[in-house]
Short mmCIF file of C-alpha atoms in Angstrom, two decimals:
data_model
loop_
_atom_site.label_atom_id
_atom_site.label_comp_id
_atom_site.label_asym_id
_atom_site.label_seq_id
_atom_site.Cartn_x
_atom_site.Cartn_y
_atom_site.Cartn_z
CA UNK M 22 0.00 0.00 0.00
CA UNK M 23 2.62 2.48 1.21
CA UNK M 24 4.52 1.82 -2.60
CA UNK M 25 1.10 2.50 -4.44
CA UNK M 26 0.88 5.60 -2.91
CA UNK M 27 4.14 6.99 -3.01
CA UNK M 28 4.00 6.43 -6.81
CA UNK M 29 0.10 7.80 -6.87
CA UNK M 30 -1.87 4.93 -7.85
CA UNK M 31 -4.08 5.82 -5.52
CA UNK M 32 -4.38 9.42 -6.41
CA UNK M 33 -8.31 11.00 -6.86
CA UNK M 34 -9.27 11.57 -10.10
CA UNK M 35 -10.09 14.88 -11.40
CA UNK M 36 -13.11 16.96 -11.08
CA UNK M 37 -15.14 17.92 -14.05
CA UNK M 38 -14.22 21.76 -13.13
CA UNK M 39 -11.08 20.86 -13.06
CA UNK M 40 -11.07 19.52 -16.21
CA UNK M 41 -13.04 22.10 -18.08
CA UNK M 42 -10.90 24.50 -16.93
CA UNK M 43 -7.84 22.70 -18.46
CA UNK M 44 -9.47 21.83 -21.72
CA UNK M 45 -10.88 25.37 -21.67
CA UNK M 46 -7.53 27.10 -21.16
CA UNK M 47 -5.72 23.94 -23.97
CA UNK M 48 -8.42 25.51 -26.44
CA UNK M 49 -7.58 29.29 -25.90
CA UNK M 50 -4.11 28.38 -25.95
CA UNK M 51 -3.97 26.45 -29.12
CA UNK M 52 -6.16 28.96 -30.50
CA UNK M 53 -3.68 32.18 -30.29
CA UNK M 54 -0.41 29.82 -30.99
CA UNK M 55 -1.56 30.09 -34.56
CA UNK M 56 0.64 31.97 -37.15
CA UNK M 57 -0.48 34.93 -38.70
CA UNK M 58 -0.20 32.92 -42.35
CA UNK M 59 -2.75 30.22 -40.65
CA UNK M 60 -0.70 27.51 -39.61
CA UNK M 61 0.76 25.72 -36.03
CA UNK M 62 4.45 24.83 -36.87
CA UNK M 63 7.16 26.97 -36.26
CA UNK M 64 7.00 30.19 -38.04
CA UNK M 65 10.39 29.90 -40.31
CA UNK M 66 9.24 25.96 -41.33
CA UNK M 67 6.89 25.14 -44.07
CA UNK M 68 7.99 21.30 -43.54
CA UNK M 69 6.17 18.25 -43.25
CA UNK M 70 6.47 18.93 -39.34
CA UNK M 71 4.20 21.96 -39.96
CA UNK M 72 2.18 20.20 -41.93
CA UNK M 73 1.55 17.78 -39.05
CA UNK M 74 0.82 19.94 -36.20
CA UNK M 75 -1.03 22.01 -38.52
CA UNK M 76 -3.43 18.93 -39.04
CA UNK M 77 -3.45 17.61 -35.65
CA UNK M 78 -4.59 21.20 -34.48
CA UNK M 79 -7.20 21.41 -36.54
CA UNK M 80 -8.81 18.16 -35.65
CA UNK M 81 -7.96 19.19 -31.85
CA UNK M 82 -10.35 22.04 -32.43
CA UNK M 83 -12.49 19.83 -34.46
CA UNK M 84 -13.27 17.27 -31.86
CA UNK M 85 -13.60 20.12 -28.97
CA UNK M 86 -16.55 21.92 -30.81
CA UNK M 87 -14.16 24.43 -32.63
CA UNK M 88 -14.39 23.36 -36.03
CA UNK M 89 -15.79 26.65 -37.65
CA UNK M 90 -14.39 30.58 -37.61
CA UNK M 91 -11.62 32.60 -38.81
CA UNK M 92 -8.80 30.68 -36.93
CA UNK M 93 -10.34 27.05 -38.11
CA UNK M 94 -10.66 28.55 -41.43
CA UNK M 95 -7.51 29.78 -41.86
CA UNK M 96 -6.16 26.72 -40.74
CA UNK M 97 -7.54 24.80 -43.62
CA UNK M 98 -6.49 27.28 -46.15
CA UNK M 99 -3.40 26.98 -44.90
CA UNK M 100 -3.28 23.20 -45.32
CA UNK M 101 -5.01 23.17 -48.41
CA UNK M 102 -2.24 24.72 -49.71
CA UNK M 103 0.81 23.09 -48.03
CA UNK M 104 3.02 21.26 -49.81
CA UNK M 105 3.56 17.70 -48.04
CA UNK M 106 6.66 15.28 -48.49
CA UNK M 107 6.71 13.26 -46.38
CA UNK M 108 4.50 10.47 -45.90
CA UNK M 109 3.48 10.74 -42.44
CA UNK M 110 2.57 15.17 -43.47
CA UNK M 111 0.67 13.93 -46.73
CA UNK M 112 -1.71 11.30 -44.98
CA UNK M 113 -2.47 13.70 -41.91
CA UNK M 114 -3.35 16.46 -44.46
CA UNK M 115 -5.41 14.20 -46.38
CA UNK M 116 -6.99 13.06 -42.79
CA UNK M 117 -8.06 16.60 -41.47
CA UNK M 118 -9.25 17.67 -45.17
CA UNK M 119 -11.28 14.45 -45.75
CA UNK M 120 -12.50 15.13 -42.06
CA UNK M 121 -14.42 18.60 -43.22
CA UNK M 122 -15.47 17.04 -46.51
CA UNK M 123 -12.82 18.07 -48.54
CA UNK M 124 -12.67 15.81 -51.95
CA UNK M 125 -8.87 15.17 -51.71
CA UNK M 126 -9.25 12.60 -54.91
CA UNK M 127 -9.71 14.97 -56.95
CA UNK M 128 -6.56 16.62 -55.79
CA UNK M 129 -4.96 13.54 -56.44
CA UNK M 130 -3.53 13.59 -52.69
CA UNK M 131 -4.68 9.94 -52.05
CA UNK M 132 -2.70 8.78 -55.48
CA UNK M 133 0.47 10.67 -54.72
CA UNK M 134 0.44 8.59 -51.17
CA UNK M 135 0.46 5.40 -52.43
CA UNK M 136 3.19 6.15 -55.20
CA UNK M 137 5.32 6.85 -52.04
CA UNK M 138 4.47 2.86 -51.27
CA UNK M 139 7.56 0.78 -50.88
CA UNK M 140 8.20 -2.65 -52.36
CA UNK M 141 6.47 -4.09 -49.11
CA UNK M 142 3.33 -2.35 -50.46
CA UNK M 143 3.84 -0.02 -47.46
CA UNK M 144 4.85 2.94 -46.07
CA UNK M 145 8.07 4.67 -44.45
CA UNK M 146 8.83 8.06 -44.11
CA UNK M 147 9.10 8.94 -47.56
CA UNK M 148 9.00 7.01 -50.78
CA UNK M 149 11.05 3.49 -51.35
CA UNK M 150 12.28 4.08 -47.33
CA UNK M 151 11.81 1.21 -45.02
CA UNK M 152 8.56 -0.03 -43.74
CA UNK M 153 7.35 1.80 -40.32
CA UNK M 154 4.52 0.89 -38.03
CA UNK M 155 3.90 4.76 -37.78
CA UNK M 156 3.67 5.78 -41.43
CA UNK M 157 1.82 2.97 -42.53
CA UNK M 158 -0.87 3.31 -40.16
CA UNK M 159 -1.46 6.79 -41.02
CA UNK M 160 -1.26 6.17 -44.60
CA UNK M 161 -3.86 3.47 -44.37
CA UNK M 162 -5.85 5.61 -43.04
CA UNK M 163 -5.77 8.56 -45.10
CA UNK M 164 -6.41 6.28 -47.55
CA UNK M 165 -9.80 4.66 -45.87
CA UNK M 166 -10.95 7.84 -45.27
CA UNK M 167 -10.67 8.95 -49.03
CA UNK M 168 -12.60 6.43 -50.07
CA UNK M 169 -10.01 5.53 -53.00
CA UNK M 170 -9.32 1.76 -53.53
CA UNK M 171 -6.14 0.46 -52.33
CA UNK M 172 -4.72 -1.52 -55.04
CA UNK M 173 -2.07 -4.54 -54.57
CA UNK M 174 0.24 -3.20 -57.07
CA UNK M 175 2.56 -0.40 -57.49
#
């Protein structure tokens, strides 16, 4: 007993104030860490890392209620536009577009992921790199969710 609760096993759980209050101040916070051109990275990167948080943001403020406005908005346009490399930026921007009902088929986003397949018909961080756990998972997904066929060929 004495080792649960020096590591606090036995610690009480939070109250729902409590929590509101931290999910209330994690919303304003994510909400003015945006960059004036609409996007959550660091301000001198336009990498796949920006690309990333930039999507993961979004679906942050998504899933709390905050999917609509000028910062949400911005957001997207922002994405929209990115350019994404890598594999693991290309099938998170697919994700949070095909998440507000963005077609992004007809961008062709969904085909330029799986020409970054490897000869394991799968994923690694960028096209023809090894296989990883990660990467394909994502991709997978981002390919689910656009509703494109996955085909068993390269």
């Amino acid at each position: 007993m004495a080792t649960a609760l020096c590591l606090g096993i036995l610690s009480t759980p939070a109250s729902a104030a409590v929590v509101d209050t931290a999910r209330e101040r994690g919303l304003a916070w994510l909400l003015q860490a945006q960059n004036r051109d609409g996007n959550w990275g660091e301000a001198t990167s336009e990498g796949g890392a920006t690309v990333a948080t930039t999507a993961e943001a979004l679906a942050a403020l998504r899933h709390a209620g905050v999917g609509h406005g000028v910062v949400y908005s911005r957001g997207l346009s922002w994405l929209a536009n990115a350019r994404a490399g890598s594999v693991d930026a290309l099938a998170r921007k697919i994700i949070a577009l095909e998440a507000v009902g963005m077609d992004t088929a007809a961008a062709g986003l969904p085909s330029a992921l799986l020409v970054l397949r490897n000869s394991q018909k799968a994923w690694g961080s960028f096209g023809d790199y090894q296989s990883g756990a990660l990467d394909t998972a994502l991709a997978m997904e981002a390919v689910r969710v656009s509703g494109i066929t996955y085909p068993d060929t390269n």
